[in-house]
mmCIF file of C-alpha atoms and ligand atoms in Angstrom:
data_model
loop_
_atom_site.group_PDB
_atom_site.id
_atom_site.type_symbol
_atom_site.label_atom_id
_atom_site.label_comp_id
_atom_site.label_asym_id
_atom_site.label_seq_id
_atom_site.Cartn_x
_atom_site.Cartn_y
_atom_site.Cartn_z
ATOM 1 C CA UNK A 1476 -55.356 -65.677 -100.900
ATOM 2 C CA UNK A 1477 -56.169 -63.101 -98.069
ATOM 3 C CA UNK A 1478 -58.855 -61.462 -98.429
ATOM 4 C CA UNK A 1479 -58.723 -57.477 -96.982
ATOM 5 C CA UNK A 1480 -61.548 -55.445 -95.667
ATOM 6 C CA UNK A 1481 -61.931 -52.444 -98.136
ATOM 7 C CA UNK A 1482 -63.115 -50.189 -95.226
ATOM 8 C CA UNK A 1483 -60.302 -50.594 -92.835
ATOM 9 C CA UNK A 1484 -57.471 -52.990 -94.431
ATOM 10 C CA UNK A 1485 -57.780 -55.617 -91.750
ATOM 11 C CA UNK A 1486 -57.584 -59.003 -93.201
ATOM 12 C CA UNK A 1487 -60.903 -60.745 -93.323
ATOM 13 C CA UNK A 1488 -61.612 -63.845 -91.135
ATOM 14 C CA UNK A 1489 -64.918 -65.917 -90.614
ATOM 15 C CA UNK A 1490 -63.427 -67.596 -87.332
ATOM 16 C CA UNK A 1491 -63.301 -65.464 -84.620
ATOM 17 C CA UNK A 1492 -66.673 -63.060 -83.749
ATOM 18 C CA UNK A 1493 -64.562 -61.144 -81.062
ATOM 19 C CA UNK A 1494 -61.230 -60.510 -83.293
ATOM 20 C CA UNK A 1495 -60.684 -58.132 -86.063
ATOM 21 C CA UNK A 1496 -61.501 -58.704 -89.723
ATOM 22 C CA UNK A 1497 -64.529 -61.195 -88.956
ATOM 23 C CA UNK A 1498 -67.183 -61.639 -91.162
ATOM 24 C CA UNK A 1499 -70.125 -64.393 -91.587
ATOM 25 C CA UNK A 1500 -69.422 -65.163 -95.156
ATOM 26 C CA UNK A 1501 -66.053 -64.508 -97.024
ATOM 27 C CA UNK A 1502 -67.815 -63.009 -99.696
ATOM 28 C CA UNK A 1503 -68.026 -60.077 -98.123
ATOM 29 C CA UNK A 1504 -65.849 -56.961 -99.238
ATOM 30 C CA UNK A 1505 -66.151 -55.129 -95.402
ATOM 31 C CA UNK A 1506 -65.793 -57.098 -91.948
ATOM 32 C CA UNK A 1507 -68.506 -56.425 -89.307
ATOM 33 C CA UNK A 1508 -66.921 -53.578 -87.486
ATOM 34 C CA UNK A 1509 -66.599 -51.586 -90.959
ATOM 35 C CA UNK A 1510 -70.171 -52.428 -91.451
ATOM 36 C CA UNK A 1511 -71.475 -51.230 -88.115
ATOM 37 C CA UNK A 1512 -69.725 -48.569 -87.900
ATOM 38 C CA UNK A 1513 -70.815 -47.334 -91.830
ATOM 39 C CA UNK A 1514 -74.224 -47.907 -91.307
ATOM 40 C CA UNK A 1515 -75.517 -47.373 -87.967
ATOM 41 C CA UNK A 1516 -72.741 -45.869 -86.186
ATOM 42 C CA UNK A 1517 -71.765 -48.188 -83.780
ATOM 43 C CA UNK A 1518 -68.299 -48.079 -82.510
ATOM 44 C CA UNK A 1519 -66.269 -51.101 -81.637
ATOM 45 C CA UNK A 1520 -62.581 -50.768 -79.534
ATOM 46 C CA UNK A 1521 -60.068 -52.751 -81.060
ATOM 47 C CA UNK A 1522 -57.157 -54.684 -79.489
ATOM 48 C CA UNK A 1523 -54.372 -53.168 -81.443
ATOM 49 C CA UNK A 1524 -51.928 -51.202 -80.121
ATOM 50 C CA UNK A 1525 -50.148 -47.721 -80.802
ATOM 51 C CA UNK A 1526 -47.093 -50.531 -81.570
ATOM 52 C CA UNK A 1527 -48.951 -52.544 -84.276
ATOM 53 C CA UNK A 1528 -49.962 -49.040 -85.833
ATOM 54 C CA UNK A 1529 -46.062 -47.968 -85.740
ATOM 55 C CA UNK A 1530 -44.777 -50.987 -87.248
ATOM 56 C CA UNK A 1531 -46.710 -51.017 -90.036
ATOM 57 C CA UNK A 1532 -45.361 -47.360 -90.509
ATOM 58 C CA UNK A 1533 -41.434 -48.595 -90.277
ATOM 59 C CA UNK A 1534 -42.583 -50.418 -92.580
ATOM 60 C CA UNK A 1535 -42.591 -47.869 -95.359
ATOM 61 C CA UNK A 1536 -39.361 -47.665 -97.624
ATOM 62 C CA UNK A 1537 -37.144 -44.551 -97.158
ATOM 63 C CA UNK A 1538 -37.149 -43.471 -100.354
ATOM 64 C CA UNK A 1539 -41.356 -43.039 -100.489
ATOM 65 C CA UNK A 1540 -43.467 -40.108 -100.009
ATOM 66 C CA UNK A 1541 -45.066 -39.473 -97.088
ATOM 67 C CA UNK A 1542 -48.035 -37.267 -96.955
ATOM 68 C CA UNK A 1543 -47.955 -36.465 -93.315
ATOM 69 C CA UNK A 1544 -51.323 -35.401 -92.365
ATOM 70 C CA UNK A 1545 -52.103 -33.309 -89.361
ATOM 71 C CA UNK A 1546 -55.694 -31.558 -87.911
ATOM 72 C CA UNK A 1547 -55.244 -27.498 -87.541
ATOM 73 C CA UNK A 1548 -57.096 -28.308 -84.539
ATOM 74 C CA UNK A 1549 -54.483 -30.323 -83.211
ATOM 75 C CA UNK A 1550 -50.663 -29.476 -85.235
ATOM 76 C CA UNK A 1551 -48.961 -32.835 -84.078
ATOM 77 C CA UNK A 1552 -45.402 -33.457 -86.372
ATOM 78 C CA UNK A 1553 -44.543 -35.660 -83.571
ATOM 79 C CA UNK A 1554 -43.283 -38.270 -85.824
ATOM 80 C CA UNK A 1555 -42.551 -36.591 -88.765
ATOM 81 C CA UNK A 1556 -38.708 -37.436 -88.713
ATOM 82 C CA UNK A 1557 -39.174 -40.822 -89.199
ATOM 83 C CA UNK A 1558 -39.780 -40.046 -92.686
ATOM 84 C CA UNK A 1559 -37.467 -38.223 -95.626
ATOM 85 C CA UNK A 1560 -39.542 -37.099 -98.235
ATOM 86 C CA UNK A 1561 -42.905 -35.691 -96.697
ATOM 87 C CA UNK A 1562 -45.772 -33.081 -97.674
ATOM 88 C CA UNK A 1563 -47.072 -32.000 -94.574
ATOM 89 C CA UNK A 1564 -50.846 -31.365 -94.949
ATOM 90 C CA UNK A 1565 -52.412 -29.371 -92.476
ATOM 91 C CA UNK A 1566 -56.455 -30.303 -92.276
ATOM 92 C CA UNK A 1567 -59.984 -29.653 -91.622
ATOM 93 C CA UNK A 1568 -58.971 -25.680 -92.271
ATOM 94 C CA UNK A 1569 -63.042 -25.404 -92.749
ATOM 95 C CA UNK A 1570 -63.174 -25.188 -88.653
ATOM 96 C CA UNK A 1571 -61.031 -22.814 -88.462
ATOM 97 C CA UNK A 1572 -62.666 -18.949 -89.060
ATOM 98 C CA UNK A 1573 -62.537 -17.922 -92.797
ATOM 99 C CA UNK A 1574 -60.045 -14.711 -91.528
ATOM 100 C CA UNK A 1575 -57.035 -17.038 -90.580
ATOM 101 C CA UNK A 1576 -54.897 -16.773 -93.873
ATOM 102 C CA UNK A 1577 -52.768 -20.444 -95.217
ATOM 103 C CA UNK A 1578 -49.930 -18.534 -95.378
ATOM 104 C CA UNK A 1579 -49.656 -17.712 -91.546
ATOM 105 C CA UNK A 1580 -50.709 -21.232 -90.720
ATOM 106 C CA UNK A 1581 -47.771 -22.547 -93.461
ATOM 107 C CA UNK A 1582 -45.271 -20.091 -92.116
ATOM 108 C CA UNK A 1583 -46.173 -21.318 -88.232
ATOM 109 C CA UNK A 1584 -45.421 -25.575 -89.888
ATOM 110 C CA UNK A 1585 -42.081 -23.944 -91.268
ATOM 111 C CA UNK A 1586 -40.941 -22.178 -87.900
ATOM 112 C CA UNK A 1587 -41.652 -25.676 -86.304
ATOM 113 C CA UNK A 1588 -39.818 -28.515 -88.621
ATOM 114 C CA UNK A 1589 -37.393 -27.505 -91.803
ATOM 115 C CA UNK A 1590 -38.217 -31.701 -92.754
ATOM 116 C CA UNK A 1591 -40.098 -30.731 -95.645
ATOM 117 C CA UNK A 1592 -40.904 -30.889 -99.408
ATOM 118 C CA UNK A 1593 -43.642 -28.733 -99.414
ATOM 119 C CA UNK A 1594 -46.980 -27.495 -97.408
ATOM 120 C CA UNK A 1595 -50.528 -27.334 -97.888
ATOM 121 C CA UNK A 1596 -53.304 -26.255 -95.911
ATOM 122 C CA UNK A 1597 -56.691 -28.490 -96.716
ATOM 123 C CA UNK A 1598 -60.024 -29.415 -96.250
ATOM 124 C CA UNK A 1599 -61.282 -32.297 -97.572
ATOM 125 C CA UNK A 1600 -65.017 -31.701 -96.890
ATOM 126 C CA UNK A 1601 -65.244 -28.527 -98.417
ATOM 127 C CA UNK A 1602 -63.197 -29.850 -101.392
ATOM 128 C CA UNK A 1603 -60.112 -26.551 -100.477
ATOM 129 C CA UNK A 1604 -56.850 -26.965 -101.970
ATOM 130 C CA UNK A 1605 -57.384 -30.897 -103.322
ATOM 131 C CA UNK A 1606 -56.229 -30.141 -106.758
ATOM 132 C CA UNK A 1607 -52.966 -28.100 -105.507
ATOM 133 C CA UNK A 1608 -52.179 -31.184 -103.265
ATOM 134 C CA UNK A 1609 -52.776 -34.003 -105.924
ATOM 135 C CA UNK A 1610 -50.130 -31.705 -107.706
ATOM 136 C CA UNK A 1611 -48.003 -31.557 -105.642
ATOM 137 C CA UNK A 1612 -48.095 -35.362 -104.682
ATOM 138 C CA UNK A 1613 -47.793 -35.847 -108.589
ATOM 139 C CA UNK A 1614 -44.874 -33.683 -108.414
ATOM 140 C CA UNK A 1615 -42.584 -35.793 -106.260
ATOM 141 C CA UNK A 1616 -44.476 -39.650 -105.951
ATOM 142 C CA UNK A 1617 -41.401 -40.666 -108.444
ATOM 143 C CA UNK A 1618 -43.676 -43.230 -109.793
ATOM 144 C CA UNK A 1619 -43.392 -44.760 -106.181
ATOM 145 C CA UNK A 1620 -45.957 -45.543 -103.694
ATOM 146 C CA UNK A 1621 -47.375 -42.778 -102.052
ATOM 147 C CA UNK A 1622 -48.317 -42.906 -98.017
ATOM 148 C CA UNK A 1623 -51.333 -41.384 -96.426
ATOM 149 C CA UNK A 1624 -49.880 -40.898 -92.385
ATOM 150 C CA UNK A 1625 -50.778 -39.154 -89.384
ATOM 151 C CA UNK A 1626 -52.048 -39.146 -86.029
ATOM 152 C CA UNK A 1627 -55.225 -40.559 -85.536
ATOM 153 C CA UNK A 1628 -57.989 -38.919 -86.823
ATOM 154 C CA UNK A 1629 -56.086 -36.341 -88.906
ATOM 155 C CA UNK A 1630 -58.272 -37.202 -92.095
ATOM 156 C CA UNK A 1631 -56.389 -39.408 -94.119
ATOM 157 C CA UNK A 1632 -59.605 -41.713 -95.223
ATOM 158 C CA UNK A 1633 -61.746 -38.637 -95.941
ATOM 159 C CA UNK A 1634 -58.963 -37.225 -97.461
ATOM 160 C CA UNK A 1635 -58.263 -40.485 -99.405
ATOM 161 C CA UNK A 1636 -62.223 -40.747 -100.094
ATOM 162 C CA UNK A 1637 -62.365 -37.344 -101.592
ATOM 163 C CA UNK A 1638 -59.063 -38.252 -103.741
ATOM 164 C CA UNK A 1639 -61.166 -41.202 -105.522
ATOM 165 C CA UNK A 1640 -64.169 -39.377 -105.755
ATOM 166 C CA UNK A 1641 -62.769 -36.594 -107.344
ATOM 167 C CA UNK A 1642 -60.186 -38.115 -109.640
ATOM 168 C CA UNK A 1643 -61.084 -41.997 -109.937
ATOM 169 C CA UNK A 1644 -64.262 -43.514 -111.654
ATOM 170 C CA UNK A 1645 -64.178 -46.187 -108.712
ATOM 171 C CA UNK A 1646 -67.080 -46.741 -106.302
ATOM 172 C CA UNK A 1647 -64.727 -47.158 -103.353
ATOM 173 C CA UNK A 1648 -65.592 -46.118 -100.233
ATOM 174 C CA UNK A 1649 -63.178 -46.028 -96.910
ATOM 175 C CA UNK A 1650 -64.421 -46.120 -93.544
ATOM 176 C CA UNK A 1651 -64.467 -42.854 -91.580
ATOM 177 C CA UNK A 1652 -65.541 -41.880 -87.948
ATOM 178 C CA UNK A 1653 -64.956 -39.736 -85.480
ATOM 179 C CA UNK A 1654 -63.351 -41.919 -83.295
ATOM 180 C CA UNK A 1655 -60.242 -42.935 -83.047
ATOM 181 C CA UNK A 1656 -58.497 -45.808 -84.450
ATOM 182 C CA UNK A 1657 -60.773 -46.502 -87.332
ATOM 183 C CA UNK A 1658 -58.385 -47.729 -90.335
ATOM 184 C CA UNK A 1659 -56.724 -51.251 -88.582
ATOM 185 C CA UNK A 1660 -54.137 -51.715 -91.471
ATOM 186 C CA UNK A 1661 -53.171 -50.257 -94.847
ATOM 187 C CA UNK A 1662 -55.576 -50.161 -97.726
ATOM 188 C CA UNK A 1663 -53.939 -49.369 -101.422
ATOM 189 C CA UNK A 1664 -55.565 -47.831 -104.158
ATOM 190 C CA UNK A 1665 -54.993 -46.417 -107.714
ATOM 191 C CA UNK A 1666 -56.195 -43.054 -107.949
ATOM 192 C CA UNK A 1667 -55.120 -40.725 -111.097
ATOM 193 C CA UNK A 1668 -52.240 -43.297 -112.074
ATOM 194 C CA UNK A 1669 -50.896 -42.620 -108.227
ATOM 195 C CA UNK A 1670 -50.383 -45.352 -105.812
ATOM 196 C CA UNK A 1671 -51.637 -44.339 -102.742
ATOM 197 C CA UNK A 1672 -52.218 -45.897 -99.583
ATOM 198 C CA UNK A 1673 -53.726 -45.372 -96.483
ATOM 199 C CA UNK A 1674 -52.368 -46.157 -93.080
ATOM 200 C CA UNK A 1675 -54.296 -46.532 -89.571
ATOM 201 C CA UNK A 1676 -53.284 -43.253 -87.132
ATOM 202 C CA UNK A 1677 -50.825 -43.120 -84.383
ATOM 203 C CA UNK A 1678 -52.540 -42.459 -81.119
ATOM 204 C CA UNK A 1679 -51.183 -40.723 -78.449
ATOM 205 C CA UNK A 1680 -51.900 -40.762 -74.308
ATOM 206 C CA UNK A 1681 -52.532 -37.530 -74.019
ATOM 207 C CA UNK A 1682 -55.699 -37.085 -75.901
ATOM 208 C CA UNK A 1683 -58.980 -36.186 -74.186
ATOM 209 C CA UNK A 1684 -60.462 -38.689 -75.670
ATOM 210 C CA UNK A 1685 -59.040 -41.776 -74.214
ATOM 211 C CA UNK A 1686 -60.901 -40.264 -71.150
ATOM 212 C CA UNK A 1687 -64.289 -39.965 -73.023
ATOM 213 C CA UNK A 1688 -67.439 -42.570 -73.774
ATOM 214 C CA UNK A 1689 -68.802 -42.386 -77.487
ATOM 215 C CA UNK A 1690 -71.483 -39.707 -76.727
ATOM 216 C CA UNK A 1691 -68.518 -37.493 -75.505
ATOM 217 C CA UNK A 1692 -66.334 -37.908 -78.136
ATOM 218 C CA UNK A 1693 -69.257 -36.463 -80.297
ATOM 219 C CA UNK A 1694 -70.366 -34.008 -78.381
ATOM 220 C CA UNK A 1695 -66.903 -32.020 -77.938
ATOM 221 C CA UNK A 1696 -65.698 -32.685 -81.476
ATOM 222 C CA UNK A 1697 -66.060 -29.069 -83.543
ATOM 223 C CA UNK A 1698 -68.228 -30.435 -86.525
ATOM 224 C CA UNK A 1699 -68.593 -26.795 -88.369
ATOM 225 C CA UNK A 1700 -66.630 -23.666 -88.384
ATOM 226 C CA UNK A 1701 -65.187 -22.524 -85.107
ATOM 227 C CA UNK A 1702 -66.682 -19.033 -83.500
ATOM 228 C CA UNK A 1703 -63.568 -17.930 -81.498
ATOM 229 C CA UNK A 1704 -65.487 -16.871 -77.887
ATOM 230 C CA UNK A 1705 -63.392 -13.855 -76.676
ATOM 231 C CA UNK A 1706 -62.571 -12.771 -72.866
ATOM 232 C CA UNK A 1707 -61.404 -9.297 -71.157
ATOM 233 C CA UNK A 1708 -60.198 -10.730 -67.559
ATOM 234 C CA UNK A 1709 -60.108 -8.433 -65.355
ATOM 235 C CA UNK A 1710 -58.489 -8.928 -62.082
ATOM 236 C CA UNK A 1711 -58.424 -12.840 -60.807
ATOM 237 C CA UNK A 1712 -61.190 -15.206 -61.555
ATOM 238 C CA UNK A 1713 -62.027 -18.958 -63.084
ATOM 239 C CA UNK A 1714 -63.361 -19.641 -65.951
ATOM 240 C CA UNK A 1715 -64.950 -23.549 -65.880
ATOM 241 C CA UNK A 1716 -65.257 -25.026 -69.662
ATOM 242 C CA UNK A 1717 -68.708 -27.724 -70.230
ATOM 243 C CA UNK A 1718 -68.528 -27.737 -66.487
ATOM 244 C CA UNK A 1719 -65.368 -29.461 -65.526
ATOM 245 C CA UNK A 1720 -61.923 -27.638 -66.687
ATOM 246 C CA UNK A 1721 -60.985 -24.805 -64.679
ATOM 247 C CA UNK A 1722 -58.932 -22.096 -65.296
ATOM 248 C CA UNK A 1723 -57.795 -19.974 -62.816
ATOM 249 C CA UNK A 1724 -55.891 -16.637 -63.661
ATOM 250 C CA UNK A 1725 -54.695 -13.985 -61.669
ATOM 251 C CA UNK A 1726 -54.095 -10.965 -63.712
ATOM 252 C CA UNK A 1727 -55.750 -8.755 -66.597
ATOM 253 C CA UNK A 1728 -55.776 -10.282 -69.645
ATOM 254 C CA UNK A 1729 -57.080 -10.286 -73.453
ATOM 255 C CA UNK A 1730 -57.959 -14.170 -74.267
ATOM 256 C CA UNK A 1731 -59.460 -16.247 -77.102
ATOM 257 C CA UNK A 1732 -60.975 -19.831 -76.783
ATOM 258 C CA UNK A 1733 -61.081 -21.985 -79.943
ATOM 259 C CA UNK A 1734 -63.533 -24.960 -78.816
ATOM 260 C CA UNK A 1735 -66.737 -26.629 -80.460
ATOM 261 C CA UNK A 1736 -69.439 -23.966 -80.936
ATOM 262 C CA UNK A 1737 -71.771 -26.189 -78.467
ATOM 263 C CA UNK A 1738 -69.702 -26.470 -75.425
ATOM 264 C CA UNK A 1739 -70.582 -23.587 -72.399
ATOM 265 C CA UNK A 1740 -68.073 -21.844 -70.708
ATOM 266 C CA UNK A 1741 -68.631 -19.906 -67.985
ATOM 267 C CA UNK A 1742 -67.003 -16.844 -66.008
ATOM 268 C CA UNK A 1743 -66.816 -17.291 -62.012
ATOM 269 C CA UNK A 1744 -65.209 -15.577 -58.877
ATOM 270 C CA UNK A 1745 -62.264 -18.130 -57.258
ATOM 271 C CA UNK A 1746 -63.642 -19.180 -54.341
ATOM 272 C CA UNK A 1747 -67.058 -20.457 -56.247
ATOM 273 C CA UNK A 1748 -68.189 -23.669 -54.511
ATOM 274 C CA UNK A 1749 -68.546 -25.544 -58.128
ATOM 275 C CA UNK A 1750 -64.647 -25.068 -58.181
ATOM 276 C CA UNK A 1751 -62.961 -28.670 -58.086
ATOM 277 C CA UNK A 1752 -59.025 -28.906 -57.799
ATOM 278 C CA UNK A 1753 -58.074 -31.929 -59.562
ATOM 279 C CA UNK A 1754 -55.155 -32.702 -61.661
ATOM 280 C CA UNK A 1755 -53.333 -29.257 -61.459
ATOM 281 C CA UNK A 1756 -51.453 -28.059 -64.470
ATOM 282 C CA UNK A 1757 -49.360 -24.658 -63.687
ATOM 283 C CA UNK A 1758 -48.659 -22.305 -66.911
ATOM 284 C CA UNK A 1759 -46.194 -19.406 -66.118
ATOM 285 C CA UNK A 1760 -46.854 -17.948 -69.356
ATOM 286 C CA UNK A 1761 -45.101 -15.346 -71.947
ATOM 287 C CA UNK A 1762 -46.643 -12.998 -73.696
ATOM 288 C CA UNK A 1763 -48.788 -14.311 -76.948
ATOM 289 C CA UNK A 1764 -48.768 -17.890 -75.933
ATOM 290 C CA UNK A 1765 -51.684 -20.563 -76.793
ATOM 291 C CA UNK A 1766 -52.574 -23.189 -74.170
ATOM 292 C CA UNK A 1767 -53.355 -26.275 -76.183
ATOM 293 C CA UNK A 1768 -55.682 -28.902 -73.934
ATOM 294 C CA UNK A 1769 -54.933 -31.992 -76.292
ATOM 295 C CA UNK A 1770 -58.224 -32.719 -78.776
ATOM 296 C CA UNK A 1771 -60.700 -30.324 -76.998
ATOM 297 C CA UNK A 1772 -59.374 -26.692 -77.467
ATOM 298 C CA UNK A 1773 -56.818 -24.057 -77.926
ATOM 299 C CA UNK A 1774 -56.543 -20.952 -75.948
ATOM 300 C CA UNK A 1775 -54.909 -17.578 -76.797
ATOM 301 C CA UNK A 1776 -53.452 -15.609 -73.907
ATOM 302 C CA UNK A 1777 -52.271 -12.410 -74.767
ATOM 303 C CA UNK A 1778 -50.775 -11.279 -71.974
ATOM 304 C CA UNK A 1779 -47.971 -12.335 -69.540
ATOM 305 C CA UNK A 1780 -49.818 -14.466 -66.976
ATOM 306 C CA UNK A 1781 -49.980 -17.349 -64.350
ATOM 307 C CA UNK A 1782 -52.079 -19.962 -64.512
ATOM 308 C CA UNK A 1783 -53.480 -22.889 -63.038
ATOM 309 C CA UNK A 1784 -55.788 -25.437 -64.974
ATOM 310 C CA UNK A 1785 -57.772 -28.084 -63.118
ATOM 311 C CA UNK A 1786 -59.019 -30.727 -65.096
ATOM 312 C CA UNK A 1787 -60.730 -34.394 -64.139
ATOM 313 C CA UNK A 1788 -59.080 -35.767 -67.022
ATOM 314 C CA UNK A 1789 -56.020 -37.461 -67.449
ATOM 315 C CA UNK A 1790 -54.618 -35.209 -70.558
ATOM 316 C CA UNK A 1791 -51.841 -33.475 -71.838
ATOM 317 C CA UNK A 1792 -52.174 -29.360 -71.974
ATOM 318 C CA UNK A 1793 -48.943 -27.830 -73.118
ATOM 319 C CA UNK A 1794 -47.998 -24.536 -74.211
ATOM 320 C CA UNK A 1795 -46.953 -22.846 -77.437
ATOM 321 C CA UNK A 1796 -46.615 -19.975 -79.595
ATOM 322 C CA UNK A 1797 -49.614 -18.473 -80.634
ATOM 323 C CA UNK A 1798 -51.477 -19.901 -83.774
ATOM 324 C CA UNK A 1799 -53.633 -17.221 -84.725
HETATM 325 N N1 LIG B 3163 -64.573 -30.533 -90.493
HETATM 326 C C1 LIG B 3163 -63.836 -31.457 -91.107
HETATM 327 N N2 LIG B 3163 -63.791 -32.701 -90.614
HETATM 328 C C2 LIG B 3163 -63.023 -33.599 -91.262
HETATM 329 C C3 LIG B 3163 -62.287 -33.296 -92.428
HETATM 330 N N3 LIG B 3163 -61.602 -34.411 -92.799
HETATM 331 C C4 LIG B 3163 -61.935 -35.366 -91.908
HETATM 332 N N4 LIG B 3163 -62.784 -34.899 -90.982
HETATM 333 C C5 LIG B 3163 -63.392 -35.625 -89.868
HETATM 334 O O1 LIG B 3163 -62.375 -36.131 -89.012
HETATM 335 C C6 LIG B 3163 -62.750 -37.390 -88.461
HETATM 336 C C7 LIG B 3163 -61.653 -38.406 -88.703
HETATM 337 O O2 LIG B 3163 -61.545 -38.634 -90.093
HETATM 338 P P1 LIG B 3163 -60.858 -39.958 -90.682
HETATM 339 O O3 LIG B 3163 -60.719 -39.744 -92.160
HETATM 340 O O4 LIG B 3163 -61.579 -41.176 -90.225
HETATM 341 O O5 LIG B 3163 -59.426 -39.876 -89.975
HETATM 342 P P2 LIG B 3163 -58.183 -40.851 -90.144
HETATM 343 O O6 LIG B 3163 -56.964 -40.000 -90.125
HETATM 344 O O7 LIG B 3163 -58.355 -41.747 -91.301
HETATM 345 O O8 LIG B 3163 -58.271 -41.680 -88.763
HETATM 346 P P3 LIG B 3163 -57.675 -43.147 -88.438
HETATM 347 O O9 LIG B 3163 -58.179 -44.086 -89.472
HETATM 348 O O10 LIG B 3163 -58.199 -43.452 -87.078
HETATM 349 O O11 LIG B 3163 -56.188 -43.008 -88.449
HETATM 350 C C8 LIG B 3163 -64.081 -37.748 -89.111
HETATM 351 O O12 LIG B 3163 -65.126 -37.408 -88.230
HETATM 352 C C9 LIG B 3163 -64.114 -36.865 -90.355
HETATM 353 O O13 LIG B 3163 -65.422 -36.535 -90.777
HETATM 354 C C10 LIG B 3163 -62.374 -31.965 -92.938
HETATM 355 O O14 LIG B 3163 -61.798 -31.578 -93.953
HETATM 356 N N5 LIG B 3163 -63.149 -31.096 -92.226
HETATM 357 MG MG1 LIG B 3164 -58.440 -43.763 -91.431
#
C-alpha cells in the first residue's frame, strides 16, 4: 500500500533524495521536506506545477462542499466557479484592525460573487468564528466529503490544524509555512464525524513573492495586526515603499496603506535621485478606489487621481473598490 506523508499528502518514497515524498526509512509518517520545514524551517521548492495543483481540484465531485478559503489580505475568488456548493471563508481577519466590522467585509464577498451558500469571516490563530464555521460546514457537508481550497497560502492547514485541535482527540499535526506551496497533495481526516480534506493552493503569477528569496518572503509578510499608516498628499510627490515601489501622484489626496507594520515608507519630491522607473503601472483612478499590489499591500485612495507605480518586480497591481 502507499504510504502518504501526514504533513503534506505527498506519497512517501525511499528512492529518489531529489523528488517529493522521500524519506530514509518507510517507517516514517512525514517525508524530509515536511520534516525540515517543521523543525528548522528550511524551505525546499518543489517541481509541481499550478497544473498538478488544479487537477487534483477537478478532481473533486460536483455535488461536495467546498470551503473556499481566501486571505483578507489578499480576496482572490478567482476560481470559485469551478465549484457549486461553497462557503467562502475569508481569513487571517486578526491582521486586519479590530474597527473593520465582518459584516462590511461579508457584504464586499456578496457584491463580488452571488456563488454562495454562506460567508464567514475567520481567524484561525486567534481561534474567531471556528465554532460558527464548523456549523455551518455541519450544516450542508450532506454526510459527504468536505474540501479545504484556496489559493496558496490562504490558511487551509492552520485552519484544518485548529479544526482537529479543537474538536478531535487526535495528535495530528499538518505542515504550515509561510511560503508558498506547502501542502503537495490532499490529506483526509475525520474531525467531529466530518470528512474533511485538505488540498495544496493554487498559485498565481502575479504574486510578489515569486520575485522574493526566503528572507523576503518573511520579512514583508504582516505577522500581527495591521496599523493602517495614513497620508495627506498635497500637491505632486512619490512615495517609495521598503525602498523600491514608487508611487507617483499628482494631485491632493487622503490615502491609507495597509502593509506589514515593519516595512518603511517614505515621502519624497519627484525628481529625487533615489527615484527608479521600472516596470510602469498607470492607475487613472475613481474616487474611493484601493490599489491592491498582489501579496504585499493594499492602498486606499480617496480621491480621484492619476497614478503611476514603479516597481522592480514582476507583479500584478490592479484596482478595486475600496475594502475598508
Ligand atoms: N495572522 C494569521 N496568519 C495565519 C492565519 N492562518 C494561517 N496563517 C498563516 O498563513 C501562512 C500560510 O498558512 P497555511 O495554513 O500553510 O496555508 P495553506 O493555505 O495551507 O497553503 P498551501 O498549503 O501552500 O496551499 C502561515 O504562515 C500561517 O501561519 C491566521 O488566522 N492569522
Ligand atoms: Mg496547506
Amino acid at each position: 500500500m502507499i504510504k502518504k506523508c501526514n504533513g503534506c499528502g505527498i506519497n512517501l518514497q525511499s528512492t529518489n533524495k531529489d523528488k517529493e515524498g522521500y524519506v530514509d526509512d518507510l517507517n516514517k509518517n512525514i517525508c524530509e521536506r515536511c520534516f525540515k520545514l517543521k523543525n528548522y524551517g528550511e524551505y525546499k521548492i518543489t517541481s509541481l506545477t499550478n497544473n498538478d495543483y488544479y487537477q487534483i481540484l477537478e478532481s473533486i465531485p460536483k455535488d461536495s462542499l467546498v470551503v473556499y478559503l481566501t486571505s483578507v489580505l489578499n480576496i482572490n475568488l478567482e476560481y470559485i466557479n469551478n465549484f457549486n456548493n461553497v462557503i467562502i471563508v475569508l481569513t487571517k481577519k486578526d491582521l486586519l484592525p479590530k474597527s473593520v466590522k465582518d459584516y462590511k467585509l461579508i457584504n464586499y464577498i456578496s457584491n463580488m460573487t452571488n456563488n454562495y451558500l454562506d460567508i464567514e469571516i475567520i481567524s484561525s490563530i486567534k481561534n474567531y468564528n471556528l465554532d460558527n464555521l464548523l456549523n455551518k460546514i455541519k450544516k450542508y457537508s450532506n454526510n459527504k466529503k468536505v474540501y479545504f481550497v484556496g489559493m496558496t497560502n490562504s490558511g487551509k492547514s492552520t485552519l484544518i490544524n485548529k479544526l482537529i485541535k479543537n474538536y478531535s482527540d487526535k495528535n495530528i499535526e499538518i505542515t504550515t509555512s509561510v511560503y508558498p506551496s506547502t501542502t503537495l497533495n490532499k490529506i483526509e481526516l475525520e474531525i467531529d464525524n466530518l470528512k474533511i480534506i485538505d488540498t495544496p493552493g493554487l498559485l498565481t503569477d502575479g504574486s510578489i513573492l515569486n520575485s522574493l528569496n526566503l528572507k523576503e518572503i518573511k520579512r514583508i509578510t504582516p505577522k500581527k495586526e495591521i496599523k493602517p499608516r495614513s497620508y495627506q498628499l498635497k500637491g505632486s510627490g512619490s512615495l517609495l515603499i521598503d525602498n523600491k515601489i514608487r508611487i507617483d501622484y499628482y494631485n491632493d489626496n487622503n490615502i491609507t496603506i495597509y502593509i506589514a507594520n515593519n516595512i518603511n515608507i517614505t515621502r519624497m519630491g519627484l525628481n529625487n535621485p533615489k527615484l527608479k522607473k521600472e516596470n510602469k503601472h498607470t492607475f487613472d483612478l475613481n474616487p474611493n478606489k484601493d490599489i491592491v499590489i498582489e501579496d504585499l499591500c493594499f492602498i486606499k485612495f480617496t480621491k480621484k487621481s492619476h497614478i503611476d507605480i514603479y516597481t522592480p518586480y514582476q507583479v500584478n497591481i490592479y484596482e478595486r473598490d475600496n475594502l475598508i
